[in-house]
Amino acid sequence: MRLLIMGGTWFLGRRVAEQAVERGWRVTTFSRGRSGPGVEGAEPVHGDRTVSDDLKRLAGHGPWDAVVDTSSSELPPRDVRMAANLLRAAADRWIHISTVSVYAGWPHQRLTEDSELLDCPPDADETYGHTGPDGSPTVYGFQKAGGEHAVTEAFGGRATFLRPGVILGPGEYVGRLPWWLSRAARGGPILAPAPADRRIQPVDVRDVAAFALDRAAASTTGAYNVAHPEGITFEDFVSTCLAVTGGAGHPVWAPARTLTEHGVKQWTELPLWRTHAGVWSVDPSRAVAAGLRCRPLSETVEDTWNWLQEGGRPVEHPRWADHGLSEEKEAGILARLT
């Protein structure tokens, strides 16, 4: 099996590369070479995927049985389209890492792969789309939907789309789980979003990587929602963070109205918290039937803490600074609750 990974040096892309090498596949990674060292056993090709000459040079390293694209999250559809078109003749299949944000009903409605998608042309630039007054839909969602259209235009029925919500695990660069872990380690009363029994559906990066490779090796294509089928309650999530860090703390559960009244930003200041009914109502049954296997999220939490304790450092990313509640703001809210 010959595989090209668009990316391949950090978080999901790196896990895809490592696991592909472990499977004995011939792996090529394509990146700018700025986000970390390459994976041993993979052939690194350096270049900028927004530069046509670099993509043409990359195509000369083919052909490949499949491409796994892990590096298009911040690119406009027109750049995704260029890469897909220039690599079309060099690859049999394209596995595209997309997002649940492509759905018009996210995060308000329960989602299946048959849910309506946002409309965005495959040649759109980075200005296309809008963010709604309640935070949905998002420019990001429109852009990713346009990226899917671009891949479909180039590969047609040879394209596969994986639509995860939140990906956690060792190597995370966004800072959601690392913030909760550091907060738990600090101990004391911890502001937490009620209800405590609300289930969340993040997936482990290693499980997403394995499923992407399984799809690359399969003859079937299509779209798959990649969400944890069992999930974990917020109470168990916080308890696990406390247990693995040894933090001498306890959660103080605050209703959404209280958090909103105090200006707590959903999704960022309290990572993974969002009140919309459909945010954690993503149906992954099609992916599960196709072989998606998700480890218990308690294992993801523990392994991420161990990675951090062993000196693991995420790639620097501006989104890290967006996540987490300041000590001062949390203390002020807790003082009013207790």
Tab-separated table of C-alpha atoms in Angstrom:
chain	number	residue	atom	x	y	z
A	1	MET	CA	0.000	0.000	0.000
A	2	ARG	CA	1.397	3.402	-1.029
A	3	LEU	CA	0.078	6.361	0.929
A	4	LEU	CA	0.504	10.123	0.647
A	5	ILE	CA	-0.278	12.191	3.730
A	6	MET	CA	-0.920	15.876	3.274
A	7	GLY	CA	0.689	16.962	6.522
A	8	GLY	CA	2.088	14.118	8.580
A	9	THR	CA	4.273	15.831	11.171
A	10	TRP	CA	1.909	16.859	13.984
A	11	PHE	CA	-1.155	15.623	15.880
A	12	LEU	CA	-3.538	13.704	13.585
A	13	GLY	CA	-1.246	13.721	10.547
A	14	ARG	CA	1.641	12.396	12.593
A	15	ARG	CA	-0.485	9.603	14.051
A	16	VAL	CA	-1.639	8.641	10.566
A	17	ALA	CA	1.977	8.501	9.380
A	18	GLU	CA	3.195	6.511	12.378
A	19	GLN	CA	0.428	3.952	12.140
A	20	ALA	CA	0.827	3.602	8.371
A	21	VAL	CA	4.538	2.895	8.784
A	22	GLU	CA	3.700	0.345	11.490
A	23	ARG	CA	1.400	-1.385	9.001
A	24	GLY	CA	4.318	-1.737	6.626
A	25	TRP	CA	2.983	0.764	4.093
A	26	ARG	CA	5.156	2.965	1.893
A	27	VAL	CA	4.444	6.436	3.217
A	28	THR	CA	5.121	9.883	1.768
A	29	THR	CA	4.447	12.996	3.848
A	30	PHE	CA	4.084	16.460	2.397
A	31	SER	CA	4.569	19.503	4.608
A	32	ARG	CA	6.529	22.710	4.849
A	33	GLY	CA	8.835	21.118	7.428
A	34	ARG	CA	8.109	23.713	10.102
A	35	SER	CA	5.912	21.844	12.576
A	36	GLY	CA	8.275	19.169	13.781
A	37	PRO	CA	10.494	16.329	12.650
A	38	GLY	CA	9.297	13.791	10.153
A	39	VAL	CA	8.183	10.281	11.051
A	40	GLU	CA	10.902	7.658	10.836
A	41	GLY	CA	10.262	5.308	7.965
A	42	ALA	CA	8.278	7.834	5.917
A	43	GLU	CA	9.593	9.714	2.879
A	44	PRO	CA	9.375	13.461	3.602
A	45	VAL	CA	8.683	15.843	0.752
A	46	HIS	CA	8.766	19.513	1.686
A	47	GLY	CA	6.735	22.175	-0.012
A	48	ASP	CA	3.797	24.522	0.250
A	49	ARG	CA	0.461	23.025	-0.749
A	50	THR	CA	-0.795	26.440	-1.838
A	51	VAL	CA	1.947	26.645	-4.500
A	52	SER	CA	1.136	24.829	-7.743
A	53	ASP	CA	4.762	24.138	-8.662
A	54	ASP	CA	5.324	22.444	-5.307
A	55	LEU	CA	2.269	20.248	-5.850
A	56	LYS	CA	3.401	19.321	-9.349
A	57	ARG	CA	6.790	18.344	-7.946
A	58	LEU	CA	5.031	16.281	-5.268
A	59	ALA	CA	2.976	14.438	-7.894
A	60	GLY	CA	6.253	13.175	-9.360
A	61	HIS	CA	6.831	11.136	-6.190
A	62	GLY	CA	3.677	9.110	-6.850
A	63	PRO	CA	1.657	7.213	-7.726
A	64	TRP	CA	-0.204	6.403	-4.507
A	65	ASP	CA	-3.073	4.126	-3.689
A	66	ALA	CA	-4.562	6.822	-1.477
A	67	VAL	CA	-4.117	10.321	-0.117
A	68	VAL	CA	-5.079	11.214	3.455
A	69	ASP	CA	-5.477	14.967	3.755
A	70	THR	CA	-4.967	16.118	7.351
A	71	SER	CA	-3.729	19.643	6.599
A	72	SER	CA	-6.604	21.515	4.970
A	73	SER	CA	-8.405	22.801	8.079
A	74	GLU	CA	-7.250	26.378	7.602
A	75	LEU	CA	-7.269	26.489	3.811
A	76	PRO	CA	-9.982	27.980	1.587
A	77	PRO	CA	-11.753	25.662	-0.861
A	78	ARG	CA	-9.841	27.008	-3.842
A	79	ASP	CA	-6.556	25.753	-2.362
A	80	VAL	CA	-8.058	22.350	-1.563
A	81	ARG	CA	-9.333	22.255	-5.133
A	82	MET	CA	-5.907	23.023	-6.580
A	83	ALA	CA	-4.234	20.234	-4.615
A	84	ALA	CA	-6.924	17.690	-5.446
A	85	ASN	CA	-6.820	18.547	-9.148
A	86	LEU	CA	-3.024	18.467	-9.411
A	87	LEU	CA	-2.785	15.137	-7.546
A	88	ARG	CA	-5.801	13.477	-9.147
A	89	ALA	CA	-3.795	11.540	-11.712
A	90	ALA	CA	-1.286	10.373	-9.089
A	91	ALA	CA	-3.705	8.873	-6.562
A	92	ASP	CA	-6.530	6.359	-6.662
A	93	ARG	CA	-8.486	7.644	-3.654
A	94	TRP	CA	-8.673	10.740	-1.445
A	95	ILE	CA	-9.554	10.538	2.258
A	96	HIS	CA	-10.438	14.022	3.431
A	97	ILE	CA	-10.476	15.006	7.092
A	98	SER	CA	-13.464	17.327	7.335
A	99	THR	CA	-15.682	18.321	10.288
A	100	VAL	CA	-19.242	18.127	11.614
A	101	SER	CA	-19.316	21.899	11.135
A	102	VAL	CA	-20.119	21.296	7.448
A	103	TYR	CA	-23.701	20.457	8.422
A	104	ALA	CA	-26.271	23.230	8.177
A	105	GLY	CA	-27.945	21.918	11.337
A	106	TRP	CA	-24.871	21.778	13.556
A	107	PRO	CA	-24.897	22.305	16.523
A	108	HIS	CA	-28.679	22.569	16.878
A	109	GLN	CA	-29.857	19.248	15.438
A	110	ARG	CA	-29.024	15.582	15.734
A	111	LEU	CA	-26.833	14.746	12.759
A	112	THR	CA	-26.430	11.837	10.398
A	113	GLU	CA	-24.443	11.703	7.180
A	114	ASP	CA	-27.696	12.429	5.319
A	115	SER	CA	-28.138	15.786	7.075
A	116	GLU	CA	-28.055	18.885	4.873
A	117	LEU	CA	-24.644	20.440	4.217
A	118	LEU	CA	-23.777	24.115	4.103
A	119	ASP	CA	-23.496	25.512	0.600
A	120	CYS	CA	-20.098	26.740	-0.500
A	121	PRO	CA	-18.596	26.637	-4.005
A	122	PRO	CA	-15.410	24.620	-4.566
A	123	ASP	CA	-13.492	27.668	-5.806
A	124	ALA	CA	-14.371	29.974	-2.893
A	125	ASP	CA	-11.683	32.063	-1.239
A	126	GLU	CA	-11.191	32.607	2.474
A	127	THR	CA	-13.853	35.356	2.633
A	128	TYR	CA	-16.774	33.092	1.765
A	129	GLY	CA	-19.410	32.308	4.400
A	130	HIS	CA	-20.630	33.924	7.588
A	131	THR	CA	-20.923	33.212	11.276
A	132	GLY	CA	-24.416	33.409	12.746
A	133	PRO	CA	-25.283	35.578	15.749
A	134	ASP	CA	-25.417	32.532	18.034
A	135	GLY	CA	-22.138	31.166	16.720
A	136	SER	CA	-23.632	28.953	14.043
A	137	PRO	CA	-23.212	28.377	11.213
A	138	THR	CA	-19.567	29.383	11.031
A	139	VAL	CA	-17.232	30.666	8.369
A	140	TYR	CA	-15.134	27.612	9.193
A	141	GLY	CA	-18.069	25.322	8.421
A	142	PHE	CA	-18.743	26.973	5.072
A	143	GLN	CA	-15.072	26.759	4.158
A	144	LYS	CA	-14.843	23.076	5.032
A	145	ALA	CA	-18.027	22.328	3.093
A	146	GLY	CA	-16.477	24.037	0.080
A	147	GLY	CA	-13.375	21.913	0.565
A	148	GLU	CA	-15.497	18.772	0.404
A	149	HIS	CA	-17.086	20.017	-2.813
A	150	ALA	CA	-13.628	20.655	-4.259
A	151	VAL	CA	-12.494	17.099	-3.512
A	152	THR	CA	-15.718	15.670	-4.933
A	153	GLU	CA	-15.199	17.712	-8.094
A	154	ALA	CA	-11.736	16.196	-8.564
A	155	PHE	CA	-12.208	12.620	-7.292
A	156	GLY	CA	-15.939	11.990	-7.564
A	157	GLY	CA	-16.806	8.553	-6.211
A	158	ARG	CA	-13.185	7.957	-5.206
A	159	ALA	CA	-13.467	10.411	-2.286
A	160	THR	CA	-14.077	9.647	1.385
A	161	PHE	CA	-14.974	12.279	3.969
A	162	LEU	CA	-14.372	11.856	7.693
A	163	ARG	CA	-16.319	14.346	9.806
A	164	PRO	CA	-15.098	14.426	13.406
A	165	GLY	CA	-16.280	16.890	16.001
A	166	VAL	CA	-13.559	17.266	18.636
A	167	ILE	CA	-10.320	15.269	18.494
A	168	LEU	CA	-8.338	14.896	21.728
A	169	GLY	CA	-5.258	12.987	22.793
A	170	PRO	CA	-1.473	13.170	23.056
A	171	GLY	CA	-0.086	15.893	20.818
A	172	GLU	CA	-3.187	18.083	20.946
A	173	TYR	CA	-2.397	21.624	19.809
A	174	VAL	CA	-5.748	23.359	20.476
A	175	GLY	CA	-5.490	23.119	24.261
A	176	ARG	CA	-8.918	21.819	25.279
A	177	LEU	CA	-7.933	18.713	27.231
A	178	PRO	CA	-4.578	20.133	28.393
A	179	TRP	CA	-6.440	23.047	29.991
A	180	TRP	CA	-8.792	20.778	31.908
A	181	LEU	CA	-5.842	18.676	33.030
A	182	SER	CA	-3.840	21.654	34.230
A	183	ARG	CA	-6.915	23.029	35.989
A	184	ALA	CA	-7.526	19.711	37.733
A	185	ALA	CA	-3.890	19.507	38.797
A	186	ARG	CA	-4.178	22.933	40.424
A	187	GLY	CA	-7.006	21.614	42.609
A	188	GLY	CA	-9.516	23.479	44.739
A	189	PRO	CA	-13.103	24.182	43.682
A	190	ILE	CA	-13.399	23.839	39.900
A	191	LEU	CA	-16.110	25.630	37.977
A	192	ALA	CA	-17.882	23.026	35.826
A	193	PRO	CA	-20.861	23.260	33.460
A	194	ALA	CA	-24.076	21.591	34.593
A	195	PRO	CA	-25.712	19.201	34.013
A	196	ALA	CA	-23.009	16.860	35.236
A	197	ASP	CA	-24.569	13.908	33.439
A	198	ARG	CA	-24.380	15.511	29.975
A	199	ARG	CA	-22.517	13.201	27.594
A	200	ILE	CA	-19.818	14.504	25.282
A	201	GLN	CA	-18.429	12.702	22.219
A	202	PRO	CA	-14.794	13.653	21.560
A	203	VAL	CA	-12.642	11.011	19.897
A	204	ASP	CA	-9.045	9.961	20.457
A	205	VAL	CA	-6.604	11.077	17.771
A	206	ARG	CA	-5.170	7.559	17.520
A	207	ASP	CA	-8.604	6.096	16.805
A	208	VAL	CA	-9.295	8.678	14.096
A	209	ALA	CA	-5.926	7.859	12.518
A	210	ALA	CA	-6.656	4.134	12.519
A	211	PHE	CA	-10.072	4.668	10.938
A	212	ALA	CA	-8.608	6.967	8.277
A	213	LEU	CA	-6.096	4.261	7.323
A	214	ASP	CA	-8.787	1.601	7.262
A	215	ARG	CA	-10.780	3.807	4.877
A	216	ALA	CA	-7.690	4.346	2.737
A	217	ALA	CA	-7.294	0.579	2.379
A	218	ALA	CA	-10.981	-0.078	1.729
A	219	SER	CA	-12.729	-0.194	-1.615
A	220	THR	CA	-15.804	1.631	-0.286
A	221	THR	CA	-15.996	5.411	-0.040
A	222	GLY	CA	-18.531	7.986	1.190
A	223	ALA	CA	-18.969	10.150	4.288
A	224	TYR	CA	-18.623	9.148	7.937
A	225	ASN	CA	-19.347	10.997	11.158
A	226	VAL	CA	-16.422	10.281	13.482
A	227	ALA	CA	-17.716	10.673	17.027
A	228	HIS	CA	-17.410	8.510	20.120
A	229	PRO	CA	-20.383	6.130	20.204
A	230	GLU	CA	-20.514	5.949	24.014
A	231	GLY	CA	-18.895	9.224	24.971
A	232	ILE	CA	-18.351	10.222	28.569
A	233	THR	CA	-20.362	12.309	31.024
A	234	PHE	CA	-18.903	15.653	31.987
A	235	GLU	CA	-18.846	14.443	35.584
A	236	ASP	CA	-16.747	11.413	34.683
A	237	PHE	CA	-14.550	13.565	32.455
A	238	VAL	CA	-13.739	16.016	35.265
A	239	SER	CA	-13.345	13.175	37.782
A	240	THR	CA	-10.886	11.433	35.480
A	241	CYS	CA	-8.872	14.635	35.062
A	242	LEU	CA	-8.668	14.920	38.855
A	243	ALA	CA	-7.745	11.254	39.277
A	244	VAL	CA	-4.934	11.132	36.720
A	245	THR	CA	-3.386	14.431	37.843
A	246	GLY	CA	-3.762	13.767	41.560
A	247	GLY	CA	-5.451	17.120	41.945
A	248	ALA	CA	-7.039	17.807	45.313
A	249	GLY	CA	-10.083	19.487	43.856
A	250	HIS	CA	-13.795	19.108	43.351
A	251	PRO	CA	-16.215	20.386	40.717
A	252	VAL	CA	-18.766	23.075	41.468
A	253	TRP	CA	-21.554	22.596	38.950
A	254	ALA	CA	-23.023	25.804	37.586
A	255	PRO	CA	-26.108	25.945	35.352
A	256	ALA	CA	-25.776	27.387	31.872
A	257	ARG	CA	-27.762	30.501	32.810
A	258	THR	CA	-25.290	31.335	35.575
A	259	LEU	CA	-22.292	30.837	33.331
A	260	THR	CA	-23.866	32.948	30.600
A	261	GLU	CA	-24.755	35.724	33.038
A	262	HIS	CA	-21.096	35.891	34.034
A	263	GLY	CA	-19.940	36.077	30.443
A	264	VAL	CA	-18.313	32.648	30.223
A	265	LYS	CA	-17.648	31.901	26.568
A	266	GLN	CA	-18.963	28.573	25.396
A	267	TRP	CA	-16.565	26.157	23.687
A	268	THR	CA	-13.458	28.130	24.652
A	269	GLU	CA	-13.375	29.492	28.220
A	270	LEU	CA	-14.860	26.215	29.457
A	271	PRO	CA	-13.600	23.880	26.743
A	272	LEU	CA	-16.056	21.255	25.444
A	273	TRP	CA	-19.043	23.094	26.982
A	274	ARG	CA	-21.759	24.231	24.619
A	275	THR	CA	-25.478	24.440	25.305
A	276	HIS	CA	-26.847	23.769	21.804
A	277	ALA	CA	-28.908	20.593	21.741
A	278	GLY	CA	-27.137	18.928	18.831
A	279	VAL	CA	-23.505	19.645	19.599
A	280	TRP	CA	-23.001	16.194	21.136
A	281	SER	CA	-25.782	14.449	19.207
A	282	VAL	CA	-23.759	13.193	16.264
A	283	ASP	CA	-24.668	9.736	14.992
A	284	PRO	CA	-21.480	7.692	14.305
A	285	SER	CA	-23.273	4.418	13.543
A	286	ARG	CA	-22.171	4.350	9.890
A	287	ALA	CA	-18.527	4.706	10.935
A	288	VAL	CA	-18.900	2.099	13.678
A	289	ALA	CA	-20.396	-0.328	11.162
A	290	ALA	CA	-17.393	0.361	8.905
A	291	GLY	CA	-14.911	-0.429	11.680
A	292	LEU	CA	-14.463	2.690	13.836
A	293	ARG	CA	-13.296	1.603	17.263
A	294	CYS	CA	-13.008	4.145	20.065
A	295	ARG	CA	-11.069	3.524	23.250
A	296	PRO	CA	-12.578	4.720	26.560
A	297	LEU	CA	-12.091	8.464	26.858
A	298	SER	CA	-10.665	7.939	30.346
A	299	GLU	CA	-7.689	6.343	28.569
A	300	THR	CA	-7.359	9.400	26.313
A	301	VAL	CA	-7.302	11.673	29.365
A	302	GLU	CA	-4.673	9.592	31.157
A	303	ASP	CA	-2.437	9.216	28.110
A	304	THR	CA	-2.567	12.942	27.392
A	305	TRP	CA	-1.530	13.737	30.954
A	306	ASN	CA	1.332	11.239	30.732
A	307	TRP	CA	2.430	12.822	27.444
A	308	LEU	CA	2.475	16.261	29.051
A	309	GLN	CA	4.350	14.991	32.117
A	310	GLU	CA	6.938	13.342	29.916
A	311	GLY	CA	7.756	16.675	28.341
A	312	GLY	CA	5.355	16.528	25.427
A	313	ARG	CA	4.922	19.910	23.829
A	314	PRO	CA	2.239	20.714	21.289
A	315	VAL	CA	3.056	22.606	18.140
A	316	GLU	CA	2.590	26.290	18.842
A	317	HIS	CA	-0.810	27.354	17.609
A	318	PRO	CA	-2.803	30.570	18.154
A	319	ARG	CA	-5.954	28.641	19.151
A	320	TRP	CA	-4.236	27.481	22.356
A	321	ALA	CA	-4.562	30.962	23.840
A	322	ASP	CA	-8.324	30.983	23.201
A	323	HIS	CA	-9.050	28.095	25.549
A	324	GLY	CA	-9.461	28.220	29.284
A	325	LEU	CA	-10.949	30.384	31.990
A	326	SER	CA	-8.667	32.778	33.824
A	327	GLU	CA	-8.094	32.134	37.526
A	328	GLU	CA	-9.491	35.566	38.378
A	329	LYS	CA	-12.707	35.113	36.424
A	330	GLU	CA	-13.277	31.621	37.781
A	331	ALA	CA	-12.678	32.745	41.367
A	332	GLY	CA	-15.164	35.604	40.960
A	333	ILE	CA	-17.896	33.267	39.714
A	334	LEU	CA	-17.187	30.641	42.357
A	335	ALA	CA	-17.409	33.294	45.083
A	336	ARG	CA	-20.961	34.014	43.998
A	337	LEU	CA	-21.900	30.332	43.906
A	338	THR	CA	-20.507	29.246	47.254
